[in-house]
Tab-separated table of C-alpha atoms and ligand atoms in Angstrom:
chain	number	residue	atom	x	y	z
A	1	MET	CA	-24.384	-25.138	97.988
A	2	THR	CA	-27.632	-23.376	98.780
A	3	THR	CA	-29.722	-21.834	96.083
A	4	GLU	CA	-30.215	-18.178	96.815
A	5	VAL	CA	-33.516	-16.596	96.003
A	6	ALA	CA	-32.884	-13.662	93.744
A	7	PRO	CA	-34.258	-10.505	95.348
A	8	GLN	CA	-36.661	-9.841	92.484
A	9	GLU	CA	-38.277	-13.210	93.164
A	10	GLY	CA	-39.924	-11.606	96.199
A	11	VAL	CA	-40.035	-12.893	99.733
A	12	PRO	CA	-38.210	-16.236	100.136
A	13	GLY	CA	-40.650	-19.045	100.815
A	14	ARG	CA	-43.524	-17.268	99.113
A	15	VAL	CA	-44.441	-18.285	95.603
A	16	PRO	CA	-44.390	-15.094	93.580
A	17	ASP	CA	-47.428	-14.273	91.480
A	18	GLN	CA	-45.896	-12.119	88.807
A	19	VAL	CA	-48.004	-10.067	86.438
A	20	LEU	CA	-44.978	-9.100	84.362
A	21	ARG	CA	-41.800	-11.098	83.918
A	22	ILE	CA	-38.822	-9.764	81.973
A	23	GLU	CA	-35.807	-11.962	81.158
A	24	ASP	CA	-32.439	-10.692	79.959
A	25	LEU	CA	-34.026	-7.733	78.209
A	26	ALA	CA	-31.765	-5.558	76.088
A	27	VAL	CA	-32.503	-2.471	73.994
A	28	HIS	CA	-29.500	-1.060	72.156
A	29	PHE	CA	-29.591	2.044	69.978
A	30	GLY	CA	-26.543	1.532	67.801
A	31	GLY	CA	-23.681	1.600	70.295
A	32	ILE	CA	-25.845	2.899	73.157
A	33	LYS	CA	-26.842	0.080	75.488
A	34	ALA	CA	-29.904	1.851	76.929
A	35	VAL	CA	-31.161	-1.374	78.516
A	36	ASP	CA	-28.598	-4.113	78.806
A	37	GLY	CA	-29.706	-7.411	80.270
A	38	ILE	CA	-32.524	-6.711	82.735
A	39	THR	CA	-34.273	-9.582	84.500
A	40	LEU	CA	-37.099	-8.715	86.859
A	41	GLY	CA	-40.631	-9.608	87.898
A	42	LEU	CA	-43.516	-7.484	89.135
A	43	GLU	CA	-45.611	-9.034	91.832
A	44	ARG	CA	-49.353	-8.730	91.459
A	45	GLY	CA	-51.074	-6.014	93.453
A	46	LEU	CA	-47.886	-4.261	94.523
A	47	ILE	CA	-46.347	-0.910	93.628
A	48	SER	CA	-42.820	-1.388	92.328
A	49	GLY	CA	-40.534	1.532	91.651
A	50	ILE	CA	-37.432	2.123	89.555
A	51	LEU	CA	-34.766	4.532	90.748
A	52	GLY	CA	-31.851	5.554	88.588
A	53	PRO	CA	-29.968	8.588	87.333
A	54	ASN	CA	-30.952	10.290	84.079
A	55	GLY	CA	-30.000	8.196	81.081
A	56	SER	CA	-29.921	4.919	83.023
A	57	GLY	CA	-32.554	3.368	80.760
A	58	LYS	CA	-35.753	3.646	82.819
A	59	SER	CA	-37.957	5.158	80.090
A	60	THR	CA	-36.490	2.802	77.510
A	61	LEU	CA	-37.470	-0.126	79.730
A	62	LEU	CA	-41.068	1.158	79.904
A	63	GLY	CA	-40.958	1.737	76.132
A	64	ALA	CA	-39.921	-1.886	75.631
A	65	VAL	CA	-42.748	-3.141	77.855
A	66	THR	CA	-45.296	-1.074	75.910
A	67	ARG	CA	-43.672	-2.350	72.678
A	68	LEU	CA	-42.852	1.131	71.392
A	69	THR	CA	-39.177	0.211	71.365
A	70	PRO	CA	-37.814	-2.804	69.459
A	71	LEU	CA	-35.988	-5.360	71.608
A	72	THR	CA	-32.375	-6.216	70.920
A	73	ARG	CA	-32.777	-9.439	72.904
A	74	GLY	CA	-34.706	-10.964	75.749
A	75	SER	CA	-38.263	-11.983	76.496
A	76	MET	CA	-41.261	-10.514	78.263
A	77	HIS	CA	-44.255	-12.343	79.678
A	78	PHE	CA	-47.482	-10.684	80.788
A	79	GLU	CA	-49.889	-12.901	82.739
A	80	GLY	CA	-47.732	-15.830	81.654
A	81	ARG	CA	-47.987	-15.012	77.940
A	82	ASP	CA	-44.999	-14.042	75.818
A	83	PHE	CA	-45.852	-10.650	74.350
A	84	SER	CA	-42.425	-9.666	72.989
A	85	GLY	CA	-43.833	-9.734	69.467
A	86	VAL	CA	-47.134	-7.874	69.855
A	87	GLN	CA	-47.793	-4.485	68.260
A	88	PRO	CA	-47.925	-1.340	70.441
A	89	GLU	CA	-51.652	-0.890	69.781
A	90	GLN	CA	-52.337	-4.360	71.208
A	91	VAL	CA	-50.562	-3.662	74.478
A	92	ALA	CA	-53.468	-1.665	75.938
A	93	ARG	CA	-55.821	-4.505	75.150
A	94	LEU	CA	-53.547	-6.957	76.932
A	95	GLY	CA	-54.096	-4.854	80.048
A	96	ILE	CA	-51.024	-2.629	80.211
A	97	GLY	CA	-51.651	1.107	80.624
A	98	ARG	CA	-49.047	3.841	80.832
A	99	THR	CA	-48.367	7.523	81.207
A	100	PHE	CA	-45.415	9.214	79.542
A	101	GLN	CA	-42.531	11.216	80.980
A	102	THR	CA	-43.829	14.328	79.201
A	103	VAL	CA	-47.532	15.166	79.102
A	104	ARG	CA	-49.160	13.849	75.935
A	105	LEU	CA	-52.712	15.142	75.768
A	106	LEU	CA	-54.716	16.523	72.866
A	107	ASP	CA	-55.395	20.171	73.563
A	108	ASP	CA	-58.171	20.463	70.961
A	109	LEU	CA	-60.212	18.003	73.017
A	110	THR	CA	-61.803	18.439	76.426
A	111	VAL	CA	-60.612	16.536	79.493
A	112	HIS	CA	-63.598	14.217	79.088
A	113	GLU	CA	-62.776	13.553	75.420
A	114	ASN	CA	-59.117	12.891	76.190
A	115	VAL	CA	-60.093	10.257	78.743
A	116	GLU	CA	-62.684	8.826	76.348
A	117	LEU	CA	-59.882	8.261	73.830
A	118	GLY	CA	-58.267	5.880	76.290
A	119	HIS	CA	-61.508	3.949	76.468
A	120	ASP	CA	-61.832	3.873	72.658
A	121	LEU	CA	-58.404	2.299	72.499
A	122	ILE	CA	-59.745	-0.859	74.141
A	123	ALA	CA	-63.355	-0.628	72.966
A	124	GLY	CA	-62.044	-0.387	69.420
A	125	PRO	CA	-62.536	2.183	66.697
A	126	ARG	CA	-65.868	0.586	65.783
A	127	ARG	CA	-67.479	3.142	68.070
A	128	TRP	CA	-66.725	5.750	65.444
A	129	TRP	CA	-68.333	4.129	62.422
A	130	ARG	CA	-70.913	1.705	63.707
A	131	ARG	CA	-74.261	2.733	65.108
A	132	VAL	CA	-73.252	2.464	68.721
A	133	ASP	CA	-75.934	0.876	70.823
A	134	SER	CA	-76.930	2.773	73.907
A	135	THR	CA	-75.821	0.060	76.376
A	136	GLU	CA	-72.311	0.241	75.004
A	137	ARG	CA	-72.345	4.027	75.072
A	138	ASP	CA	-73.621	4.052	78.653
A	139	ALA	CA	-70.898	1.625	79.724
A	140	ALA	CA	-68.238	3.797	78.081
A	141	GLU	CA	-69.621	6.907	79.730
A	142	ALA	CA	-69.718	5.187	83.134
A	143	ALA	CA	-66.087	4.084	82.731
A	144	VAL	CA	-65.005	7.620	81.820
A	145	ARG	CA	-66.951	9.086	84.752
A	146	THR	CA	-65.378	6.617	87.187
A	147	ALA	CA	-61.876	7.357	85.903
A	148	LEU	CA	-62.472	11.110	86.235
A	149	GLU	CA	-63.817	10.716	89.768
A	150	ARG	CA	-60.997	8.449	90.922
A	151	THR	CA	-58.428	10.963	89.700
A	152	GLY	CA	-60.238	13.897	91.299
A	153	LEU	CA	-61.158	15.534	87.992
A	154	ASP	CA	-64.910	15.807	88.446
A	155	GLY	CA	-65.984	19.314	87.546
A	156	LYS	CA	-63.055	19.709	85.147
A	157	GLU	CA	-64.331	17.483	82.326
A	158	LYS	CA	-65.387	20.305	79.994
A	159	LEU	CA	-62.071	22.160	80.236
A	160	ARG	CA	-59.188	21.710	77.815
A	161	PRO	CA	-55.890	20.354	79.169
A	162	GLY	CA	-54.196	23.716	78.514
A	163	GLN	CA	-56.542	25.343	81.038
A	164	LEU	CA	-55.393	23.018	83.812
A	165	SER	CA	-52.394	23.173	86.112
A	166	TYR	CA	-49.564	20.802	85.294
A	167	GLY	CA	-50.519	18.573	88.210
A	168	LEU	CA	-54.080	18.239	86.922
A	169	GLN	CA	-52.855	17.495	83.387
A	170	ARG	CA	-50.907	14.557	84.776
A	171	ARG	CA	-54.084	13.364	86.449
A	172	VAL	CA	-55.858	13.441	83.094
A	173	GLU	CA	-53.138	11.146	81.744
A	174	ILE	CA	-53.614	8.776	84.665
A	175	ALA	CA	-57.407	8.883	84.081
A	176	ARG	CA	-56.845	8.071	80.398
A	177	ALA	CA	-54.754	5.064	81.420
A	178	ILE	CA	-57.056	3.700	84.154
A	179	VAL	CA	-60.223	4.088	82.053
A	180	MET	CA	-58.915	1.027	80.201
A	181	SER	CA	-59.093	-0.982	83.461
A	182	PRO	CA	-55.474	-2.074	83.088
A	183	LYS	CA	-54.013	-4.929	85.112
A	184	LEU	CA	-50.677	-3.143	85.117
A	185	LEU	CA	-50.115	0.612	85.159
A	186	LEU	CA	-46.734	2.085	84.205
A	187	LEU	CA	-46.069	5.643	85.349
A	188	ASP	CA	-43.037	7.498	84.010
A	189	GLU	CA	-42.127	10.360	86.356
A	190	PRO	CA	-45.755	11.208	87.180
A	191	THR	CA	-44.777	13.900	89.679
A	192	ALA	CA	-41.965	15.630	87.766
A	193	GLY	CA	-42.452	19.384	87.939
A	194	MET	CA	-44.970	19.175	90.779
A	195	ASN	CA	-44.865	20.835	94.157
A	196	ARG	CA	-44.784	18.787	97.361
A	197	PHE	CA	-48.563	19.002	97.821
A	198	GLU	CA	-49.299	17.781	94.268
A	199	ARG	CA	-46.727	15.005	94.668
A	200	GLU	CA	-48.358	13.779	97.844
A	201	GLU	CA	-51.730	13.784	96.090
A	202	ILE	CA	-50.383	11.608	93.280
A	203	GLY	CA	-48.787	9.305	95.863
A	204	GLY	CA	-52.189	9.052	97.583
A	205	LEU	CA	-53.851	8.248	94.270
A	206	MET	CA	-51.344	5.452	93.649
A	207	SER	CA	-52.015	4.017	97.090
A	208	ASP	CA	-55.776	4.141	96.411
A	209	LEU	CA	-55.304	2.298	93.119
A	210	ARG	CA	-53.143	-0.247	94.918
A	211	SER	CA	-55.883	-0.885	97.467
A	212	GLU	CA	-58.142	-1.708	94.517
A	213	GLY	CA	-55.599	-4.312	93.440
A	214	LEU	CA	-53.901	-2.489	90.562
A	215	THR	CA	-50.273	-3.510	90.007
A	216	GLN	CA	-48.103	-0.473	89.309
A	217	LEU	CA	-44.573	0.264	88.159
A	218	ILE	CA	-43.408	3.799	88.766
A	219	VAL	CA	-40.294	5.635	87.645
A	220	GLU	CA	-39.659	8.632	89.864
A	221	HIS	CA	-36.778	10.738	91.158
A	222	ASP	CA	-38.450	11.705	94.434
A	223	VAL	CA	-36.734	9.133	96.659
A	224	GLN	CA	-38.841	9.919	99.733
A	225	MET	CA	-42.027	9.412	97.766
A	226	MET	CA	-40.700	6.145	96.349
A	227	VAL	CA	-39.887	4.878	99.833
A	228	ASP	CA	-43.308	5.963	101.111
A	229	VAL	CA	-45.379	4.598	98.238
A	230	CYS	CA	-43.551	1.569	96.837
A	231	ASP	CA	-43.617	-1.992	98.155
A	232	HIS	CA	-40.528	-2.934	96.157
A	233	LEU	CA	-37.721	-0.954	94.554
A	234	PHE	CA	-35.390	-1.614	91.665
A	235	ALA	CA	-32.375	0.549	90.916
A	236	MET	CA	-30.850	0.921	87.477
A	237	ASN	CA	-27.564	2.334	86.270
A	238	SER	CA	-26.186	2.290	82.726
A	239	GLY	CA	-28.937	0.005	81.464
A	240	GLN	CA	-28.466	-2.597	84.192
A	241	LEU	CA	-30.192	-3.526	87.416
A	242	ILE	CA	-27.919	-2.704	90.330
A	243	ALA	CA	-30.333	-3.414	93.190
A	244	SER	CA	-33.721	-4.949	93.923
A	245	GLY	CA	-35.448	-5.296	97.264
A	246	SER	CA	-37.405	-3.494	99.950
A	247	PRO	CA	-37.337	0.308	99.554
A	248	ALA	CA	-35.404	0.694	102.815
A	249	ASP	CA	-32.727	-1.795	101.710
A	250	VAL	CA	-32.392	-0.403	98.198
A	251	VAL	CA	-31.905	3.217	99.246
A	252	ARG	CA	-29.245	2.047	101.721
A	253	ASP	CA	-27.416	-0.067	99.123
A	254	PRO	CA	-23.895	1.316	98.606
A	255	ALA	CA	-24.029	0.812	94.809
A	256	VAL	CA	-27.310	2.724	94.638
A	257	ARG	CA	-25.968	5.519	96.800
A	258	GLU	CA	-22.921	5.846	94.621
A	259	ALA	CA	-24.857	5.777	91.349
A	260	TYR	CA	-27.736	7.924	92.345
A	261	LEU	CA	-28.242	9.020	95.885
A	262	GLY	CA	-24.784	10.479	96.438
A	263	LYS	CA	-25.952	13.804	95.124
A	264	GLN	CA	-28.834	13.794	97.582
A	265	ASP	CA	-26.981	12.612	100.677
A	266	ASN	CA	-26.926	15.983	102.403
A	267	ASP	CA	-30.022	15.145	104.427
A	268	ASP	CA	-28.281	12.154	105.998
A	269	ARG	CA	-25.098	13.851	107.159
A	270	ASP	CA	-26.178	13.942	110.791
A	271	SER	CA	-26.972	10.204	110.933
B	301	ADP	N1	-34.665	6.471	70.568
B	301	ADP	C1	-33.411	6.559	71.019
B	301	ADP	N2	-32.350	6.592	70.163
B	301	ADP	C2	-31.088	6.654	70.639
B	301	ADP	N3	-30.751	6.692	71.943
B	301	ADP	C3	-31.766	6.681	72.825
B	301	ADP	C4	-33.139	6.606	72.426
B	301	ADP	N4	-33.905	6.593	73.540
B	301	ADP	C5	-33.067	6.654	74.591
B	301	ADP	N5	-31.782	6.713	74.156
B	301	ADP	C6	-30.575	6.741	75.017
B	301	ADP	O1	-30.672	5.645	75.890
B	301	ADP	C7	-30.183	5.990	77.192
B	301	ADP	C8	-31.268	5.747	78.210
B	301	ADP	O2	-32.294	6.727	78.045
B	301	ADP	P1	-33.641	6.715	78.880
B	301	ADP	O3	-34.236	5.358	78.808
B	301	ADP	O4	-34.469	7.856	78.407
B	301	ADP	O5	-33.115	6.970	80.361
B	301	ADP	P2	-33.895	7.461	81.665
B	301	ADP	O6	-35.353	7.365	81.417
B	301	ADP	O7	-33.392	6.555	82.746
B	301	ADP	O8	-33.440	8.877	81.897
B	301	ADP	C9	-29.714	7.437	77.097
B	301	ADP	O9	-28.344	7.421	76.823
B	301	ADP	C10	-30.509	7.964	75.922
B	301	ADP	O10	-29.841	9.037	75.307
B	302	MG	MG1	-36.831	8.801	81.523
């Protein structure tokens, strides 16, 4: 009997270098099995995506990885270290950054201050009570500036989030996450509510971050964008993984089509 390489192990013959490894992860809310036995790995430097209908457990999975959601069972390793037991506030310091499905910015603060908050999360609250030395302050300011530039927000730093378009608000969230120099960035529906142009811009930003070596996991409903941007796709349904592989293979998978793509098959009728 031959041993098959599970698709999430990556390309057969290549030793996977996985930043994140999840084994038999389950998150149940009472009788609701939001995540129910997921095993997957994220290869370093790649963009992985998760497709799945609403309610399939995608956000809960990201919530488990950022430790906001208690685990029912399973284990999670980041850079080889079991982090199933760490507190949510430690996750950023481990090197995991995220954006949320709905915009979560502080509207009393400027764009610059919102991004600075992300930096404070890793630099520690000491900045607020200790006499901050100027080297440290300069480094923080440089990190914030770089994050704003990379997300195309230069010139907008003095505005409040409420004065920005929805697309730009999402960029502020991405800036707040990357200012922490994460090793892994989780993006939950970063282009929801955006027009095609804004979506392509976010896709371009993800590709830029990838070329700088940032490993990313994205949850998104825009299948075309997922195929264009992702190196690897997972598909979920009812809390379980139903497919894992190259984007082209996953979107062609009959189980995925039935669970998710069926509603969007109109484009393919002529093929
Ligand atoms: N905090 C919670 N308490 C109870 N049920 C929840 C909670 N969070 C999510 N769920 C349920 O878990 C399932 C998966 O939700 P979610 O992870 O948000 O799915 P997705 O992001 O794929 O749309 C849904 O049935 C949802 O109602
Ligand atoms: Mg969700």
